[in-house]
Structure formats: structure tokens, C-alpha cells
Amino acid sequence: PSMILTHIMTYLDEDMKLDSQVISRSARHFFVSHTEWTFEARDPVSEKRARRLGKFLSSRKAHTELSIEPQNDITHETWRLFINLPNITMRLRNVTSSCLRVLASEKINEKQRTNNILSLNVRNATPHICDIITRNFSNIRELGLVNINNINALNGILQCCDSERLVRLDLSSSRQGGKLLTRDVISHLVNACPNLKSLSLCRRVEVNDSSIEVLCMLKYLTHLNLSYSSVTGNGLRKIVSRCSDLISLIASRCPSPNNLTVEENVVETSKLKVFNLSFSFQIVVSTLYSIAKSFTSLLELNVSYLHYHDDDDSSDETIQNGIVALSTSCQKLVRLYLDGNRIRASTLAKIGRTC
């Protein structure tokens, strides 16, 4: 039955999915005709795997969402095979400059490329790569510009791309530092991309509480990553209070994420489901009580390896009580990460009884 095959498919990696279609006619029919199918290749896809995958997908009648990390050896012919598939949208991860040049060449049909490539994430957004994106991928809906550090390149993309179509933008940096994302740049970004739903500013230390005032103007924002930034608890409280659709907030390694108590009307309407404060420093134990009071609808909370303020009463007893308060107030919690905290067995037993 298709329900059982659908469940089995969730346990298989990509190569096993391709092999399983030869088991029986019913399995083959399922893989060819099954509606909505997401194929995510975890390992980089070589030319050989790409040809095999393309041949299989060409026989499918239903829509397929393909997520791959392409290797440099994929040729024009194989890319044309993917681009010309009628019922496919592609998400490309960690794309290198040489791979991007092949994709942007004249040998690839521009209209098909525009329609089929939904998401593009480049490994290192140099000015040359940004220029290729500007000229060839203007209708992209999800864009990752990791390590971009050139303001002219960023402005060029925002001006030439259909910014109103852009719903996900990744401006993370793999190395700490940089001065690209000043308040003025973020203000220009928000005005150019008003429909952003997901934004990642990981390791952008220049992003601070002043930047949050501007980010609060993104009324459709649902996912925000501020890890390793300079945003404090005041900024986090503002973004939660003003962005009513926010579902996921990642604030790992942020300085002093305290003062998180929000107003009662925000508590009642908040949609926040995922909150990550792991490895944050200069935190006070009362922050645990603030989270318990303000974010009662959380499904996932990460408070691992918190570094408590030296002047705070961070005794074992107060930490235990704070953690128990979290588990008691957040009744919907499915995942609670507590690694690196001083937790007694009796505290774990209380958490087990309440969650």
C-alpha cells in the first residue's frame, strides 16, 4: 500500500530510494507516480549519480522537489537534463564558482533555469559570483550568500533581483567579524526585501540591538538566526514582541540575553516554537524564569552550556529551580536541551513528571 511505502521511504537514503524501485512493479509505480516527493541528497552529487538521478526523475509524472549539493564535475549535458525536467524544482546547496559558471552558461536554457531553480546557496559569495547571480538568477526565491563582504555586490543583487519574490536570505559568515551589515545596510535590505520569511545573520557581530529596530519591520518574518551576533536580551525581546509570526529564533552565543519578559498580550499571541540560547554568556538565572513565563507555547528550547554572570546567584539550587520552572510552564515542549548545566537526578525526575 502507498501509505506503507511512504513510511518506508522516510528511512531510506537517496541511493536506496533509487534502488528500491526495482523491487517490484508496485514499488516502481509508486516512485514514478507518487505525488509530492522531496529528494534530498545529503552527500555531494557527482556526475555519475546526477545522470542516474536525472534518468529516474525523467520518468516521474508528479512533481519532485530536488535538494542537492552539486560537485564540480557535473557537465553541461547533465545540467540540461535536470533543467529540462518538466515537474521539478531544485534547491542547490554549497554551490562553487565553477559549478555556477556552468549553470549560467549559454548552453543552459535561461527560461527553464529561471523556472526550475527555486533556491541557490553559494559557498563563498565573492563579487564575481554575485555578478553571475545578478545576471542569471534574478527570479530566485531563496538565496544564500555566505561570506559576502562587499557592499556593492550585495546592493547589485538587491537592485537586479526580484526582491519582492525573495522569501529566504542567508547572509551568514563562516568566520567571525566584518562590518558589512551596518544599520543603514540592513535598513536598505528590509526595504528591498519586504516579504522575507527567513533571514540568517549568523556570525555577523556588527548586528546589534540597533539593527533589531529595523528588522522588526519585516512583518512576515518566521525564522531568524542571530547566532554569534551582538544582540542582547533587549533586542531579542523586541523582535519577539513585534514580529508576531516568528516561529524560530536562534540566538546561540549572544551576550547577556537577559530581560526577556514580554507583555501579557504578546504571550497570548506569540507563535514562537523554537528558541535557542545555547552557549550564551553573562546570563542571569532569572532569565530562565522569564523564558518560562513569556514563551509558554515553545516546542523546542535549547539552554545548553549557559555561562552565568559572575555576580549572579547562580547556585545549584537556583539553577535547578529555574530549569524545573521551564519544564512546568512550557507544557507543549517536545525537545528540551540541557547539556552542560549542573542538574541533579532529582531535578531530572521532576522534569520527567512535568513534560
mmCIF file of C-alpha atoms in Angstrom:
data_model
loop_
_atom_site.group_PDB
_atom_site.id
_atom_site.type_symbol
_atom_site.label_atom_id
_atom_site.label_comp_id
_atom_site.label_asym_id
_atom_site.label_seq_id
_atom_site.Cartn_x
_atom_site.Cartn_y
_atom_site.Cartn_z
ATOM 1 C CA PRO A 1 0.000 0.000 0.000
ATOM 2 C CA SER A 2 1.199 3.529 -0.755
ATOM 3 C CA MET A 3 0.866 4.601 2.898
ATOM 4 C CA ILE A 4 3.326 1.899 3.980
ATOM 5 C CA LEU A 5 5.692 2.676 1.108
ATOM 6 C CA THR A 6 5.595 6.367 2.038
ATOM 7 C CA HIS A 7 6.540 5.496 5.622
ATOM 8 C CA ILE A 8 9.335 3.167 4.490
ATOM 9 C CA MET A 9 10.729 5.858 2.207
ATOM 10 C CA THR A 10 11.388 8.170 5.173
ATOM 11 C CA TYR A 11 14.013 5.710 6.468
ATOM 12 C CA LEU A 12 15.904 5.335 3.179
ATOM 13 C CA ASP A 13 18.824 7.378 1.917
ATOM 14 C CA GLU A 14 18.811 8.643 -1.653
ATOM 15 C CA ASP A 15 20.655 5.744 -3.292
ATOM 16 C CA MET A 16 18.416 3.204 -1.559
ATOM 17 C CA LYS A 17 15.351 5.091 -2.790
ATOM 18 C CA LEU A 18 16.593 4.741 -6.346
ATOM 19 C CA ASP A 19 17.424 1.043 -5.870
ATOM 20 C CA SER A 20 14.095 0.220 -4.219
ATOM 21 C CA GLN A 21 12.125 0.942 -7.382
ATOM 22 C CA VAL A 22 13.384 -2.334 -8.918
ATOM 23 C CA ILE A 23 11.954 -4.443 -6.067
ATOM 24 C CA SER A 24 8.530 -4.837 -7.638
ATOM 25 C CA ARG A 25 6.155 -3.290 -10.138
ATOM 26 C CA SER A 26 4.092 -1.725 -7.358
ATOM 27 C CA ALA A 27 7.209 -0.093 -5.908
ATOM 28 C CA ARG A 28 8.217 1.168 -9.343
ATOM 29 C CA HIS A 29 4.720 2.562 -9.932
ATOM 30 C CA PHE A 30 4.783 4.264 -6.520
ATOM 31 C CA PHE A 31 8.089 6.035 -7.150
ATOM 32 C CA VAL A 32 7.050 7.130 -10.630
ATOM 33 C CA SER A 33 3.542 8.372 -9.829
ATOM 34 C CA HIS A 34 3.597 9.277 -6.113
ATOM 35 C CA THR A 35 2.557 12.919 -5.729
ATOM 36 C CA GLU A 36 4.742 15.417 -3.861
ATOM 37 C CA TRP A 37 8.179 13.865 -3.362
ATOM 38 C CA THR A 38 11.187 15.575 -1.802
ATOM 39 C CA PHE A 39 14.556 14.120 -2.743
ATOM 40 C CA GLU A 40 17.370 15.477 -0.556
ATOM 41 C CA ALA A 41 20.850 14.165 -1.322
ATOM 42 C CA ARG A 42 22.917 14.546 1.837
ATOM 43 C CA ASP A 43 26.256 13.800 0.143
ATOM 44 C CA PRO A 44 27.682 15.863 -2.750
ATOM 45 C CA VAL A 45 26.288 14.681 -6.095
ATOM 46 C CA SER A 46 28.863 13.636 -8.691
ATOM 47 C CA GLU A 47 28.360 13.377 -12.460
ATOM 48 C CA LYS A 48 27.629 9.633 -12.257
ATOM 49 C CA ARG A 49 24.997 9.990 -9.516
ATOM 50 C CA ALA A 50 23.479 13.000 -11.238
ATOM 51 C CA ARG A 51 22.975 11.092 -14.502
ATOM 52 C CA ARG A 52 21.353 8.199 -12.660
ATOM 53 C CA LEU A 53 19.103 10.534 -10.698
ATOM 54 C CA GLY A 54 18.172 12.535 -13.793
ATOM 55 C CA LYS A 55 17.216 9.385 -15.698
ATOM 56 C CA PHE A 56 14.918 8.307 -12.864
ATOM 57 C CA LEU A 57 13.317 11.725 -12.410
ATOM 58 C CA SER A 58 12.625 11.991 -16.138
ATOM 59 C CA SER A 59 10.213 9.033 -15.763
ATOM 60 C CA ARG A 60 8.260 10.651 -12.928
ATOM 61 C CA LYS A 61 4.906 12.193 -13.746
ATOM 62 C CA ALA A 62 4.327 14.004 -10.457
ATOM 63 C CA HIS A 63 6.141 16.996 -9.002
ATOM 64 C CA THR A 64 9.556 16.488 -7.369
ATOM 65 C CA GLU A 65 11.480 18.864 -5.135
ATOM 66 C CA LEU A 66 15.176 18.124 -5.509
ATOM 67 C CA SER A 67 17.756 19.302 -2.972
ATOM 68 C CA ILE A 68 21.396 18.583 -3.882
ATOM 69 C CA GLU A 69 24.960 19.773 -3.345
ATOM 70 C CA PRO A 70 26.448 19.546 -6.856
ATOM 71 C CA GLN A 71 30.102 18.684 -7.417
ATOM 72 C CA ASN A 72 32.240 20.480 -9.969
ATOM 73 C CA ASP A 73 32.365 17.556 -12.427
ATOM 74 C CA ILE A 74 28.693 17.803 -13.456
ATOM 75 C CA THR A 75 28.687 18.624 -17.171
ATOM 76 C CA HIS A 76 26.504 20.888 -19.310
ATOM 77 C CA GLU A 77 24.639 17.859 -20.678
ATOM 78 C CA THR A 78 23.650 16.614 -17.226
ATOM 79 C CA TRP A 79 22.579 20.068 -16.072
ATOM 80 C CA ARG A 80 20.452 20.376 -19.216
ATOM 81 C CA LEU A 81 18.830 17.060 -18.305
ATOM 82 C CA PHE A 82 17.831 18.433 -14.888
ATOM 83 C CA ILE A 83 16.814 21.863 -16.152
ATOM 84 C CA ASN A 84 14.547 20.407 -18.857
ATOM 85 C CA LEU A 85 12.644 18.099 -16.493
ATOM 86 C CA PRO A 86 9.007 19.282 -16.587
ATOM 87 C CA ASN A 87 7.870 18.714 -12.972
ATOM 88 C CA ILE A 88 10.840 19.626 -10.835
ATOM 89 C CA THR A 89 12.061 22.439 -8.601
ATOM 90 C CA MET A 90 15.657 22.437 -7.412
ATOM 91 C CA ARG A 91 17.380 23.616 -4.268
ATOM 92 C CA LEU A 92 21.145 23.889 -4.786
ATOM 93 C CA ARG A 93 23.392 23.919 -1.697
ATOM 94 C CA ASN A 94 27.069 24.926 -1.303
ATOM 95 C CA VAL A 95 27.439 25.778 -4.989
ATOM 96 C CA THR A 96 31.015 26.558 -6.056
ATOM 97 C CA SER A 97 32.023 29.234 -8.574
ATOM 98 C CA SER A 98 32.938 26.723 -11.301
ATOM 99 C CA CYS A 99 29.605 24.925 -10.937
ATOM 100 C CA LEU A 100 27.749 28.244 -11.034
ATOM 101 C CA ARG A 101 29.550 29.237 -14.248
ATOM 102 C CA VAL A 102 28.394 26.020 -15.917
ATOM 103 C CA LEU A 103 24.815 26.645 -14.793
ATOM 104 C CA ALA A 104 24.923 30.230 -16.061
ATOM 105 C CA SER A 105 26.406 29.378 -19.462
ATOM 106 C CA GLU A 106 24.589 29.932 -22.745
ATOM 107 C CA LYS A 107 24.242 26.167 -23.188
ATOM 108 C CA ILE A 108 21.576 26.094 -20.442
ATOM 109 C CA ASN A 109 18.114 27.349 -21.379
ATOM 110 C CA GLU A 110 17.585 30.593 -19.476
ATOM 111 C CA LYS A 111 13.801 30.282 -19.152
ATOM 112 C CA GLN A 112 13.943 26.709 -17.845
ATOM 113 C CA ARG A 113 16.740 27.611 -15.441
ATOM 114 C CA THR A 114 14.682 30.500 -14.079
ATOM 115 C CA ASN A 115 11.570 28.354 -13.609
ATOM 116 C CA ASN A 116 13.216 25.275 -12.100
ATOM 117 C CA ILE A 117 15.817 26.627 -9.668
ATOM 118 C CA LEU A 118 13.941 27.687 -6.551
ATOM 119 C CA SER A 119 16.851 28.034 -4.132
ATOM 120 C CA LEU A 120 20.544 28.837 -4.569
ATOM 121 C CA ASN A 121 23.125 28.779 -1.787
ATOM 122 C CA VAL A 122 26.711 29.622 -2.718
ATOM 123 C CA ARG A 123 29.673 28.531 -0.634
ATOM 124 C CA ASN A 124 31.645 31.785 -0.844
ATOM 125 C CA ALA A 125 29.881 34.877 -2.223
ATOM 126 C CA THR A 126 32.741 36.721 -3.906
ATOM 127 C CA PRO A 127 31.995 39.788 -6.086
ATOM 128 C CA HIS A 128 32.444 37.615 -9.211
ATOM 129 C CA ILE A 129 29.865 35.059 -8.018
ATOM 130 C CA CYS A 130 27.468 37.843 -7.031
ATOM 131 C CA ASP A 131 27.813 39.270 -10.547
ATOM 132 C CA ILE A 132 26.873 35.872 -12.068
ATOM 133 C CA ILE A 133 23.822 35.655 -9.777
ATOM 134 C CA THR A 134 22.766 39.197 -10.662
ATOM 135 C CA ARG A 135 22.855 38.485 -14.407
ATOM 136 C CA ASN A 136 21.422 34.953 -14.450
ATOM 137 C CA PHE A 137 19.289 34.234 -11.366
ATOM 138 C CA SER A 138 17.145 37.335 -10.961
ATOM 139 C CA ASN A 139 13.933 35.434 -10.092
ATOM 140 C CA ILE A 140 15.359 33.260 -7.316
ATOM 141 C CA ARG A 141 13.117 32.865 -4.244
ATOM 142 C CA GLU A 142 15.693 31.606 -1.736
ATOM 143 C CA LEU A 143 19.264 32.896 -1.774
ATOM 144 C CA GLY A 144 22.303 32.081 0.350
ATOM 145 C CA LEU A 145 25.255 34.476 0.136
ATOM 146 C CA VAL A 146 27.612 33.011 2.731
ATOM 147 C CA ASN A 147 30.710 35.125 3.484
ATOM 148 C CA ILE A 148 29.585 38.071 1.381
ATOM 149 C CA ASN A 149 31.678 41.090 2.402
ATOM 150 C CA ASN A 150 31.267 43.511 -0.498
ATOM 151 C CA ILE A 151 28.577 46.143 -0.122
ATOM 152 C CA ASN A 152 28.478 46.886 -3.861
ATOM 153 C CA ALA A 153 27.923 43.202 -4.675
ATOM 154 C CA LEU A 154 25.045 42.990 -2.175
ATOM 155 C CA ASN A 155 23.456 46.185 -3.479
ATOM 156 C CA GLY A 156 23.779 44.906 -7.047
ATOM 157 C CA ILE A 157 21.875 41.728 -6.199
ATOM 158 C CA LEU A 158 19.165 43.636 -4.314
ATOM 159 C CA GLN A 159 18.693 46.027 -7.242
ATOM 160 C CA CYS A 160 18.662 43.485 -10.082
ATOM 161 C CA CYS A 161 16.898 40.538 -8.430
ATOM 162 C CA ASP A 162 13.142 40.459 -7.964
ATOM 163 C CA SER A 163 13.461 41.263 -4.261
ATOM 164 C CA GLU A 164 9.738 41.029 -3.615
ATOM 165 C CA ARG A 165 9.892 37.333 -4.605
ATOM 166 C CA LEU A 166 12.744 36.684 -2.172
ATOM 167 C CA VAL A 167 11.477 34.861 0.927
ATOM 168 C CA ARG A 168 14.713 33.391 2.348
ATOM 169 C CA LEU A 169 18.089 35.122 2.612
ATOM 170 C CA ASP A 170 21.259 33.795 4.238
ATOM 171 C CA LEU A 171 23.984 36.387 4.880
ATOM 172 C CA SER A 172 25.920 34.293 7.385
ATOM 173 C CA SER A 173 29.655 34.317 7.715
ATOM 174 C CA SER A 174 31.814 31.259 8.371
ATOM 175 C CA ARG A 175 34.318 33.419 10.203
ATOM 176 C CA GLN A 176 33.599 35.910 12.936
ATOM 177 C CA GLY A 177 33.975 39.575 12.160
ATOM 178 C CA GLY A 178 33.153 42.023 9.397
ATOM 179 C CA LYS A 179 31.459 45.395 9.096
ATOM 180 C CA LEU A 180 29.158 44.793 6.134
ATOM 181 C CA LEU A 181 25.745 44.733 7.811
ATOM 182 C CA THR A 182 25.526 48.147 9.407
ATOM 183 C CA ARG A 183 22.175 49.582 10.426
ATOM 184 C CA ASP A 184 21.922 51.520 7.136
ATOM 185 C CA VAL A 185 22.640 48.396 5.060
ATOM 186 C CA ILE A 186 20.056 46.374 6.996
ATOM 187 C CA SER A 187 17.540 49.203 6.527
ATOM 188 C CA HIS A 188 18.134 49.092 2.758
ATOM 189 C CA LEU A 189 17.817 45.301 2.852
ATOM 190 C CA VAL A 190 14.495 45.418 4.696
ATOM 191 C CA ASN A 191 13.072 47.989 2.263
ATOM 192 C CA ALA A 192 14.258 45.995 -0.759
ATOM 193 C CA CYS A 193 13.017 42.601 0.507
ATOM 194 C CA PRO A 194 9.784 43.290 2.416
ATOM 195 C CA ASN A 195 8.463 39.729 2.056
ATOM 196 C CA LEU A 196 11.355 37.918 3.726
ATOM 197 C CA LYS A 197 10.245 34.981 5.872
ATOM 198 C CA SER A 198 13.650 33.558 6.781
ATOM 199 C CA LEU A 199 16.828 35.530 7.496
ATOM 200 C CA SER A 200 20.184 34.270 8.766
ATOM 201 C CA LEU A 201 22.782 36.700 10.142
ATOM 202 C CA CYS A 202 24.962 34.117 11.888
ATOM 203 C CA ARG A 203 28.407 35.353 12.989
ATOM 204 C CA ARG A 204 27.647 38.918 11.950
ATOM 205 C CA VAL A 205 28.981 40.622 15.090
ATOM 206 C CA GLU A 206 28.106 44.053 13.687
ATOM 207 C CA VAL A 207 24.403 43.197 14.109
ATOM 208 C CA ASN A 208 23.260 44.631 17.451
ATOM 209 C CA ASP A 209 20.166 45.931 19.268
ATOM 210 C CA SER A 210 20.062 48.990 16.986
ATOM 211 C CA SER A 211 19.748 46.660 13.972
ATOM 212 C CA ILE A 212 16.793 44.898 15.597
ATOM 213 C CA GLU A 213 14.747 48.112 15.426
ATOM 214 C CA VAL A 214 14.978 47.856 11.630
ATOM 215 C CA LEU A 215 14.480 44.082 11.414
ATOM 216 C CA CYS A 216 11.189 44.443 13.293
ATOM 217 C CA MET A 217 9.764 45.977 10.096
ATOM 218 C CA LEU A 218 9.810 42.510 8.433
ATOM 219 C CA LYS A 219 6.183 41.682 9.160
ATOM 220 C CA TYR A 220 6.246 38.213 7.532
ATOM 221 C CA LEU A 221 9.407 37.011 9.316
ATOM 222 C CA THR A 222 9.095 33.458 10.671
ATOM 223 C CA HIS A 223 12.730 32.281 11.049
ATOM 224 C CA LEU A 224 15.629 34.393 12.317
ATOM 225 C CA ASN A 225 19.205 33.318 13.096
ATOM 226 C CA LEU A 226 21.225 35.781 15.205
ATOM 227 C CA SER A 227 23.868 33.359 16.492
ATOM 228 C CA TYR A 228 27.229 34.906 17.406
ATOM 229 C CA SER A 229 25.846 38.412 16.874
ATOM 230 C CA SER A 230 25.963 41.291 19.365
ATOM 231 C CA VAL A 231 22.223 41.294 20.075
ATOM 232 C CA THR A 232 21.345 41.287 23.804
ATOM 233 C CA GLY A 233 18.164 40.324 25.629
ATOM 234 C CA ASN A 234 16.604 43.741 24.929
ATOM 235 C CA GLY A 235 16.900 43.154 21.192
ATOM 236 C CA LEU A 236 15.549 39.601 21.434
ATOM 237 C CA ARG A 237 12.553 40.830 23.418
ATOM 238 C CA LYS A 238 11.788 43.470 20.771
ATOM 239 C CA ILE A 239 11.923 41.034 17.848
ATOM 240 C CA VAL A 240 9.636 38.551 19.625
ATOM 241 C CA SER A 241 7.194 41.280 20.641
ATOM 242 C CA ARG A 242 6.935 42.969 17.232
ATOM 243 C CA CYS A 243 7.259 40.065 14.789
ATOM 244 C CA SER A 244 4.027 38.249 15.577
ATOM 245 C CA ASP A 245 4.604 35.440 13.037
ATOM 246 C CA LEU A 246 8.062 34.500 14.338
ATOM 247 C CA ILE A 247 8.302 30.714 14.749
ATOM 248 C CA SER A 248 12.031 30.078 15.177
ATOM 249 C CA LEU A 249 14.622 32.290 16.892
ATOM 250 C CA ILE A 250 18.235 31.103 17.038
ATOM 251 C CA ALA A 251 20.319 33.289 19.368
ATOM 252 C CA SER A 252 23.180 30.982 20.288
ATOM 253 C CA ARG A 253 26.295 32.604 21.764
ATOM 254 C CA CYS A 254 24.663 36.003 22.252
ATOM 255 C CA PRO A 255 25.935 38.323 25.005
ATOM 256 C CA SER A 256 23.709 38.878 28.036
ATOM 257 C CA PRO A 257 20.383 37.565 26.678
ATOM 258 C CA ASN A 258 18.524 38.740 29.798
ATOM 259 C CA ASN A 259 15.387 40.881 30.333
ATOM 260 C CA LEU A 260 13.323 38.558 28.144
ATOM 261 C CA THR A 261 9.972 39.082 29.866
ATOM 262 C CA VAL A 262 7.378 40.230 27.315
ATOM 263 C CA GLU A 263 3.932 41.752 27.808
ATOM 264 C CA GLU A 264 0.973 39.507 28.549
ATOM 265 C CA ASN A 265 -0.762 40.169 25.222
ATOM 266 C CA VAL A 266 2.431 39.031 23.415
ATOM 267 C CA VAL A 267 2.481 35.809 25.473
ATOM 268 C CA GLU A 268 -1.066 35.018 24.355
ATOM 269 C CA THR A 269 -0.464 35.677 20.635
ATOM 270 C CA SER A 270 3.161 34.504 20.277
ATOM 271 C CA LYS A 271 3.763 31.761 17.693
ATOM 272 C CA LEU A 272 7.361 31.108 18.762
ATOM 273 C CA LYS A 273 8.014 27.350 18.706
ATOM 274 C CA VAL A 274 11.817 27.067 18.594
ATOM 275 C CA PHE A 275 14.165 29.111 20.805
ATOM 276 C CA ASN A 276 17.922 28.514 21.022
ATOM 277 C CA LEU A 277 20.047 30.297 23.640
ATOM 278 C CA SER A 278 22.860 27.732 23.862
ATOM 279 C CA PHE A 279 26.370 28.905 24.811
ATOM 280 C CA SER A 280 25.094 32.373 25.722
ATOM 281 C CA PHE A 281 27.199 34.216 28.297
ATOM 282 C CA GLN A 282 26.681 36.741 31.105
ATOM 283 C CA ILE A 283 23.239 35.248 31.665
ATOM 284 C CA VAL A 284 21.400 35.503 34.990
ATOM 285 C CA VAL A 285 19.313 32.679 36.436
ATOM 286 C CA SER A 286 16.192 34.865 36.480
ATOM 287 C CA THR A 287 16.259 34.647 32.671
ATOM 288 C CA LEU A 288 15.160 31.006 32.958
ATOM 289 C CA TYR A 289 12.056 32.190 34.821
ATOM 290 C CA SER A 290 11.475 34.902 32.183
ATOM 291 C CA ILE A 291 11.506 32.287 29.410
ATOM 292 C CA ALA A 292 9.133 30.084 31.413
ATOM 293 C CA LYS A 293 6.722 32.986 31.837
ATOM 294 C CA SER A 294 6.947 34.523 28.359
ATOM 295 C CA PHE A 295 7.246 31.590 25.926
ATOM 296 C CA THR A 296 4.683 29.041 27.044
ATOM 297 C CA SER A 297 3.939 27.733 23.522
ATOM 298 C CA LEU A 298 7.501 26.538 22.824
ATOM 299 C CA LEU A 299 8.011 23.106 21.275
ATOM 300 C CA GLU A 300 11.815 23.174 21.334
ATOM 301 C CA LEU A 301 14.102 25.008 23.753
ATOM 302 C CA ASN A 302 17.900 24.869 23.878
ATOM 303 C CA VAL A 303 19.546 26.273 27.018
ATOM 304 C CA SER A 304 22.705 24.171 26.810
ATOM 305 C CA TYR A 305 26.082 25.353 28.130
ATOM 306 C CA LEU A 306 24.880 28.662 29.535
ATOM 307 C CA HIS A 307 27.581 30.841 31.118
ATOM 308 C CA TYR A 308 26.094 32.540 34.159
ATOM 309 C CA HIS A 309 27.066 36.039 35.261
ATOM 310 C CA ASP A 310 29.746 36.085 37.977
ATOM 311 C CA ASP A 311 27.737 38.490 40.165
ATOM 312 C CA ASP A 312 24.539 36.474 39.881
ATOM 313 C CA ASP A 313 23.241 33.935 42.390
ATOM 314 C CA SER A 314 23.970 31.016 40.064
ATOM 315 C CA SER A 315 23.989 28.379 42.792
ATOM 316 C CA ASP A 316 22.989 24.812 42.049
ATOM 317 C CA GLU A 317 19.674 25.312 43.837
ATOM 318 C CA THR A 318 18.588 28.381 41.844
ATOM 319 C CA ILE A 319 19.581 26.763 38.529
ATOM 320 C CA GLN A 320 17.606 23.602 39.414
ATOM 321 C CA ASN A 321 14.528 25.644 40.285
ATOM 322 C CA GLY A 322 14.805 27.691 37.097
ATOM 323 C CA ILE A 323 15.000 24.579 34.918
ATOM 324 C CA VAL A 324 12.025 22.999 36.698
ATOM 325 C CA ALA A 325 10.075 26.240 36.114
ATOM 326 C CA LEU A 326 10.843 25.920 32.391
ATOM 327 C CA SER A 327 9.539 22.387 32.179
ATOM 328 C CA THR A 328 6.439 23.220 34.252
ATOM 329 C CA SER A 329 5.343 26.343 32.344
ATOM 330 C CA CYS A 330 6.195 25.196 28.809
ATOM 331 C CA GLN A 331 3.701 22.342 28.717
ATOM 332 C CA LYS A 332 3.976 21.826 24.946
ATOM 333 C CA LEU A 333 7.746 21.178 24.974
ATOM 334 C CA VAL A 334 8.835 18.261 22.814
ATOM 335 C CA ARG A 335 12.600 18.863 22.980
ATOM 336 C CA LEU A 336 14.476 20.429 25.898
ATOM 337 C CA TYR A 337 18.283 20.617 25.608
ATOM 338 C CA LEU A 338 20.098 20.997 28.928
ATOM 339 C CA ASP A 339 23.652 19.854 28.122
ATOM 340 C CA GLY A 340 26.376 21.481 30.188
ATOM 341 C CA ASN A 341 24.081 22.540 33.069
ATOM 342 C CA ARG A 342 24.543 21.354 36.626
ATOM 343 C CA ILE A 343 21.463 19.161 37.005
ATOM 344 C CA ARG A 344 20.703 16.710 39.794
ATOM 345 C CA ALA A 345 18.945 13.395 39.282
ATOM 346 C CA SER A 346 16.008 14.626 41.375
ATOM 347 C CA THR A 347 15.614 17.628 39.039
ATOM 348 C CA LEU A 348 15.565 15.358 36.007
ATOM 349 C CA ALA A 349 12.862 13.288 37.714
ATOM 350 C CA LYS A 350 10.733 16.418 38.209
ATOM 351 C CA ILE A 351 11.208 17.378 34.565
ATOM 352 C CA GLY A 352 10.187 13.878 33.511
ATOM 353 C CA ARG A 353 6.981 14.116 35.537
ATOM 354 C CA THR A 354 6.004 17.565 34.208
ATOM 355 C CA CYS A 355 6.977 17.312 30.498
#
